[in-house]
PDB file of C-alpha atoms in Angstrom:
ATOM      1  CA  TYR A   1       0.000   0.000   0.000  1.00 93.00           C
ATOM      2  CA  ILE A   2       1.517   3.320  -1.074  1.00 92.00           C
ATOM      3  CA  ASP A   3      -0.266   6.661  -0.945  1.00 95.00           C
ATOM      4  CA  PHE A   4       1.562   9.633  -2.501  1.00 92.00           C
ATOM      5  CA  SER A   5      -1.625  11.661  -3.017  1.00 95.00           C
ATOM      6  CA  CYS A   6      -1.767  15.434  -2.600  1.00 96.00           C
ATOM      7  CA  ASN A   7       1.970  15.996  -3.001  1.00 92.00           C
ATOM      8  CA  TRP A   8       3.799  18.311  -5.344  1.00 86.00           C
ATOM      9  CA  ILE A   9       6.338  16.160  -7.128  1.00 84.00           C
ATOM     10  CA  GLU A  10       8.691  17.828  -9.567  1.00 80.00           C
ATOM     11  CA  ILE A  11       9.751  16.056 -12.735  1.00 73.00           C
ATOM     12  CA  ASP A  12      12.984  14.674 -11.242  1.00 77.00           C
ATOM     13  CA  GLY A  13      10.897  13.176  -8.446  1.00 83.00           C
ATOM     14  CA  PHE A  14       9.391  10.751 -10.940  1.00 82.00           C
ATOM     15  CA  ASP A  15      12.749   9.002 -11.210  1.00 81.00           C
ATOM     16  CA  LEU A  16      12.578   8.427  -7.464  1.00 84.00           C
ATOM     17  CA  LEU A  17       9.027   7.081  -7.743  1.00 85.00           C
ATOM     18  CA  THR A  18      10.123   4.701 -10.477  1.00 84.00           C
ATOM     19  CA  GLN A  19      12.858   3.382  -8.159  1.00 85.00           C
ATOM     20  CA  VAL A  20      10.275   2.882  -5.409  1.00 85.00           C
ATOM     21  CA  PHE A  21       8.083   0.863  -7.772  1.00 87.00           C
ATOM     22  CA  GLU A  22      11.023  -1.270  -8.897  1.00 84.00           C
ATOM     23  CA  ASN A  23      11.853  -2.073  -5.267  1.00 88.00           C
ATOM     24  CA  TYR A  24       8.268  -2.930  -4.375  1.00 88.00           C
ATOM     25  CA  PRO A  25       7.106  -5.422  -7.035  1.00 85.00           C
ATOM     26  CA  LEU A  26       4.365  -6.847  -4.782  1.00 91.00           C
ATOM     27  CA  LEU A  27       2.599  -3.486  -4.512  1.00 94.00           C
ATOM     28  CA  LYS A  28      -1.183  -3.895  -4.719  1.00 97.00           C
ATOM     29  CA  TYR A  29      -2.547  -0.416  -3.908  1.00 97.00           C
ATOM     30  CA  LEU A  30      -1.178   2.833  -5.333  1.00 96.00           C
ATOM     31  CA  ASP A  31      -2.674   6.301  -4.917  1.00 97.00           C
ATOM     32  CA  LEU A  32      -1.095   9.054  -7.023  1.00 95.00           C
ATOM     33  CA  SER A  33      -4.103  11.386  -7.008  1.00 97.00           C
ATOM     34  CA  TYR A  34      -3.850  15.177  -6.821  1.00 96.00           C
ATOM     35  CA  ILE A  35      -0.170  15.344  -7.745  1.00 92.00           C
ATOM     36  CA  TRP A  36      -0.909  17.378 -10.897  1.00 89.00           C
ATOM     37  CA  PHE A  37       1.823  15.708 -12.920  1.00 89.00           C
ATOM     38  CA  GLY A  38       0.221  16.131 -16.354  1.00 90.00           C
ATOM     39  CA  SER A  39       0.929  14.119 -19.475  1.00 91.00           C
ATOM     40  CA  ASP A  40       4.726  14.334 -19.172  1.00 88.00           C
ATOM     41  CA  GLY A  41       4.591  12.992 -15.640  1.00 88.00           C
ATOM     42  CA  ALA A  42       2.294  10.179 -16.747  1.00 91.00           C
ATOM     43  CA  ALA A  43       4.768   9.215 -19.452  1.00 89.00           C
ATOM     44  CA  SER A  44       7.591   9.230 -16.872  1.00 87.00           C
ATOM     45  CA  LEU A  45       5.592   7.105 -14.426  1.00 90.00           C
ATOM     46  CA  ALA A  46       4.574   4.542 -17.023  1.00 90.00           C
ATOM     47  CA  ASN A  47       7.853   2.625 -16.872  1.00 85.00           C
ATOM     48  CA  GLY A  48       7.779   2.385 -13.082  1.00 89.00           C
ATOM     49  CA  ILE A  49       4.144   1.357 -12.908  1.00 92.00           C
ATOM     50  CA  SER A  50       4.801  -1.459 -15.385  1.00 90.00           C
ATOM     51  CA  LYS A  51       7.078  -3.008 -12.715  1.00 90.00           C
ATOM     52  CA  CYS A  52       4.114  -3.328 -10.318  1.00 91.00           C
ATOM     53  CA  GLN A  53       2.723  -6.489 -11.831  1.00 90.00           C
ATOM     54  CA  LYS A  54       0.675  -7.347  -8.705  1.00 95.00           C
ATOM     55  CA  LEU A  55      -1.066  -3.960  -8.709  1.00 96.00           C
ATOM     56  CA  GLU A  56      -4.828  -4.244  -8.084  1.00 97.00           C
ATOM     57  CA  TYR A  57      -5.855  -0.630  -7.403  1.00 98.00           C
ATOM     58  CA  LEU A  58      -4.534   2.521  -9.073  1.00 97.00           C
ATOM     59  CA  ASN A  59      -5.827   6.026  -8.423  1.00 98.00           C
ATOM     60  CA  ILE A  60      -4.357   8.714 -10.662  1.00 97.00           C
ATOM     61  CA  SER A  61      -7.299  11.089 -10.490  1.00 98.00           C
ATOM     62  CA  ASN A  62      -6.916  14.865 -10.704  1.00 97.00           C
ATOM     63  CA  ASN A  63      -3.606  14.939 -12.555  1.00 95.00           C
ATOM     64  CA  GLN A  64      -4.589  16.332 -15.986  1.00 95.00           C
ATOM     65  CA  ILE A  65      -2.775  13.559 -17.849  1.00 96.00           C
ATOM     66  CA  GLY A  66      -4.877  14.049 -20.977  1.00 95.00           C
ATOM     67  CA  THR A  67      -5.058  11.740 -23.951  1.00 93.00           C
ATOM     68  CA  TYR A  68      -1.272  11.485 -24.398  1.00 94.00           C
ATOM     69  CA  GLY A  69      -0.803  10.520 -20.747  1.00 94.00           C
ATOM     70  CA  ILE A  70      -3.480   7.815 -20.795  1.00 95.00           C
ATOM     71  CA  GLU A  71      -1.987   6.332 -23.952  1.00 94.00           C
ATOM     72  CA  LYS A  72       1.426   6.033 -22.263  1.00 93.00           C
ATOM     73  CA  LEU A  73      -0.001   4.648 -19.019  1.00 94.00           C
ATOM     74  CA  SER A  74      -2.260   2.149 -20.794  1.00 94.00           C
ATOM     75  CA  LYS A  75       0.731   0.417 -22.353  1.00 92.00           C
ATOM     76  CA  ALA A  76       2.336   0.063 -18.919  1.00 93.00           C
ATOM     77  CA  LEU A  77      -0.891  -1.123 -17.296  1.00 95.00           C
ATOM     78  CA  GLN A  78      -1.099  -4.048 -19.719  1.00 93.00           C
ATOM     79  CA  LYS A  79       1.677  -5.623 -17.628  1.00 92.00           C
ATOM     80  CA  CYS A  80      -0.438  -5.250 -14.471  1.00 94.00           C
ATOM     81  CA  SER A  81      -2.653  -8.275 -15.033  1.00 93.00           C
ATOM     82  CA  ASN A  82      -4.160  -8.110 -11.514  1.00 96.00           C
ATOM     83  CA  LEU A  83      -5.456  -4.551 -11.925  1.00 96.00           C
ATOM     84  CA  THR A  84      -9.183  -4.455 -11.154  1.00 97.00           C
ATOM     85  CA  SER A  85      -9.773  -0.836 -10.110  1.00 98.00           C
ATOM     86  CA  LEU A  86      -8.663   2.237 -12.054  1.00 97.00           C
ATOM     87  CA  ASN A  87      -9.557   5.815 -11.137  1.00 98.00           C
ATOM     88  CA  LEU A  88      -8.921   8.306 -13.958  1.00 98.00           C
ATOM     89  CA  LYS A  89     -11.304  11.024 -12.774  1.00 98.00           C
ATOM     90  CA  CYS A  90     -10.533  14.682 -13.621  1.00 98.00           C
ATOM     91  CA  ASN A  91      -7.715  14.108 -16.076  1.00 97.00           C
ATOM     92  CA  GLY A  92      -8.781  15.915 -19.246  1.00 97.00           C
ATOM     93  CA  ILE A  93      -9.083  12.605 -21.108  1.00 96.00           C
ATOM     94  CA  ARG A  94     -10.860  12.846 -24.453  1.00 96.00           C
ATOM     95  CA  SER A  95     -12.743  10.069 -26.213  1.00 95.00           C
ATOM     96  CA  GLU A  96      -9.852   9.223 -28.540  1.00 94.00           C
ATOM     97  CA  GLY A  97      -7.752   8.336 -25.501  1.00 93.00           C
ATOM     98  CA  LEU A  98     -10.163   5.563 -24.558  1.00 93.00           C
ATOM     99  CA  GLU A  99      -9.024   3.428 -27.496  1.00 91.00           C
ATOM    100  CA  SER A 100      -5.778   2.819 -25.626  1.00 91.00           C
ATOM    101  CA  LEU A 101      -7.689   1.252 -22.713  1.00 90.00           C
ATOM    102  CA  VAL A 102      -9.021  -1.578 -24.880  1.00 85.00           C
ATOM    103  CA  ASN A 103      -6.378  -4.056 -23.733  1.00 84.00           C
ATOM    104  CA  ILE A 104      -7.005  -3.580 -20.013  1.00 90.00           C
ATOM    105  CA  LEU A 105     -10.768  -3.030 -19.827  1.00 87.00           C
ATOM    106  CA  SER A 106     -11.598  -6.725 -19.816  1.00 86.00           C
ATOM    107  CA  GLN A 107      -9.804  -7.212 -16.481  1.00 91.00           C
ATOM    108  CA  LEU A 108     -11.239  -4.148 -14.728  1.00 95.00           C
ATOM    109  CA  LYS A 109     -14.154  -4.351 -12.344  1.00 96.00           C
ATOM    110  CA  LYS A 110     -14.195  -0.661 -11.431  1.00 97.00           C
ATOM    111  CA  LEU A 111     -13.447   2.240 -13.772  1.00 97.00           C
ATOM    112  CA  ASP A 112     -13.929   5.899 -12.889  1.00 98.00           C
ATOM    113  CA  LEU A 113     -13.790   8.281 -15.852  1.00 98.00           C
ATOM    114  CA  GLY A 114     -15.899  11.026 -14.305  1.00 98.00           C
ATOM    115  CA  SER A 115     -15.168  14.698 -14.966  1.00 98.00           C
ATOM    116  CA  ASN A 116     -13.213  14.230 -18.171  1.00 97.00           C
ATOM    117  CA  LEU A 117     -13.944  15.314 -21.752  1.00 97.00           C
ATOM    118  CA  ILE A 118     -15.601  12.116 -22.968  1.00 97.00           C
ATOM    119  CA  ASP A 119     -18.282  12.618 -25.587  1.00 97.00           C
ATOM    120  CA  SER A 120     -20.712  10.234 -27.303  1.00 97.00           C
ATOM    121  CA  ASP A 121     -17.925   8.697 -29.396  1.00 96.00           C
ATOM    122  CA  GLY A 122     -16.180   7.740 -26.167  1.00 96.00           C
ATOM    123  CA  ALA A 123     -19.375   6.292 -24.733  1.00 96.00           C
ATOM    124  CA  ILE A 124     -19.731   4.158 -27.863  1.00 94.00           C
ATOM    125  CA  ILE A 125     -16.122   2.945 -27.513  1.00 92.00           C
ATOM    126  CA  LEU A 126     -16.755   2.005 -23.878  1.00 93.00           C
ATOM    127  CA  ALA A 127     -20.112   0.380 -24.615  1.00 92.00           C
ATOM    128  CA  ASN A 128     -18.388  -2.061 -26.938  1.00 84.00           C
ATOM    129  CA  MET A 129     -16.002  -3.091 -24.151  1.00 84.00           C
ATOM    130  CA  LEU A 130     -18.278  -3.441 -21.111  1.00 84.00           C
ATOM    131  CA  THR A 131     -17.784  -7.074 -20.212  1.00 78.00           C
ATOM    132  CA  ASN A 132     -16.589  -7.529 -16.624  1.00 86.00           C
ATOM    133  CA  ILE A 133     -17.143  -3.986 -15.375  1.00 93.00           C
ATOM    134  CA  GLU A 134     -19.143  -3.833 -12.147  1.00 96.00           C
ATOM    135  CA  HIS A 135     -18.764  -0.101 -11.488  1.00 97.00           C
ATOM    136  CA  LEU A 136     -18.533   2.541 -14.230  1.00 97.00           C
ATOM    137  CA  ASP A 137     -18.555   6.266 -13.553  1.00 98.00           C
ATOM    138  CA  LEU A 138     -18.975   8.542 -16.585  1.00 98.00           C
ATOM    139  CA  SER A 139     -20.458  11.492 -14.705  1.00 98.00           C
ATOM    140  CA  TYR A 140     -19.610  15.095 -15.567  1.00 98.00           C
ATOM    141  CA  ASN A 141     -18.608  14.441 -19.163  1.00 98.00           C
ATOM    142  CA  ILE A 142     -20.167  15.619 -22.433  1.00 97.00           C
ATOM    143  CA  ILE A 143     -21.996  12.463 -23.515  1.00 98.00           C
ATOM    144  CA  ARG A 144     -25.073  13.100 -25.633  1.00 97.00           C
ATOM    145  CA  SER A 145     -28.152  10.959 -26.236  1.00 95.00           C
ATOM    146  CA  ASN A 146     -26.631   8.808 -29.007  1.00 95.00           C
ATOM    147  CA  GLY A 147     -23.844   7.707 -26.644  1.00 96.00           C
ATOM    148  CA  VAL A 148     -26.321   6.877 -23.887  1.00 96.00           C
ATOM    149  CA  LYS A 149     -28.471   4.950 -26.387  1.00 95.00           C
ATOM    150  CA  LYS A 150     -25.480   2.775 -27.295  1.00 95.00           C
ATOM    151  CA  ILE A 151     -24.756   2.082 -23.633  1.00 95.00           C
ATOM    152  CA  ALA A 152     -28.434   1.278 -23.015  1.00 94.00           C
ATOM    153  CA  LYS A 153     -28.411  -1.141 -25.948  1.00 95.00           C
ATOM    154  CA  VAL A 154     -25.597  -3.248 -24.465  1.00 94.00           C
ATOM    155  CA  LEU A 155     -26.808  -3.136 -20.842  1.00 92.00           C
ATOM    156  CA  PRO A 156     -28.789  -6.412 -21.085  1.00 92.00           C
ATOM    157  CA  GLU A 157     -25.481  -8.154 -21.887  1.00 90.00           C
ATOM    158  CA  CYS A 158     -23.582  -6.503 -19.013  1.00 90.00           C
ATOM    159  CA  TYR A 159     -24.311  -9.128 -16.376  1.00 91.00           C
ATOM    160  CA  CYS A 160     -21.680  -7.835 -13.969  1.00 93.00           C
ATOM    161  CA  LEU A 161     -22.631  -4.146 -14.021  1.00 94.00           C
ATOM    162  CA  LYS A 162     -23.986  -3.007 -10.647  1.00 96.00           C
ATOM    163  CA  TYR A 163     -23.277   0.729 -10.784  1.00 97.00           C
ATOM    164  CA  LEU A 164     -23.463   3.111 -13.726  1.00 97.00           C
ATOM    165  CA  ASN A 165     -23.195   6.871 -13.172  1.00 98.00           C
ATOM    166  CA  LEU A 166     -24.103   9.156 -16.083  1.00 97.00           C
ATOM    167  CA  LYS A 167     -25.174  12.258 -14.157  1.00 97.00           C
ATOM    168  CA  TYR A 168     -24.291  15.721 -15.433  1.00 97.00           C
ATOM    169  CA  ASN A 169     -23.821  14.907 -19.083  1.00 96.00           C
ATOM    170  CA  THR A 170     -25.581  16.567 -22.010  1.00 92.00           C
ATOM    171  CA  ILE A 171     -28.091  13.806 -22.657  1.00 88.00           C
ATOM    172  CA  GLY A 172     -30.758  16.182 -23.911  1.00 76.00           C
TER     173      GLY A 172
END
């Protein structure tokens, strides 16, 4: 269990974090929320996170990693085969960034993408990948009715889904 949340870590501090991850390969819980490291920080962290192959929970909310950052992290997270919970809330992630999550979505049970910039195209991408998800938060995005319709269409096949949050979108 490591919680680095709410710290200001400068770019050279990411090298230190990577060393921590390399020395703690059995890490299961990692909270890096509210560090505000942006897309460059996400790219720097990707290598270290890939060393945490036992990781089950990762919170990188409120860091403004954007689409570039999620693409870099997604490649690293493919090596974390035990990951079941991923919090990406408040990161400026656009719909095109969701494509990079394709390879890890099947193992996730909980995914928080609230307060990002996901539109109906992103909702359609996610709808096609909702297999094992139990908890999906898409609140405070910009999803319109056609995205919600696609999600609604696949819901009967989402046997695991217990929680779906779509509040504060532009459903119309």
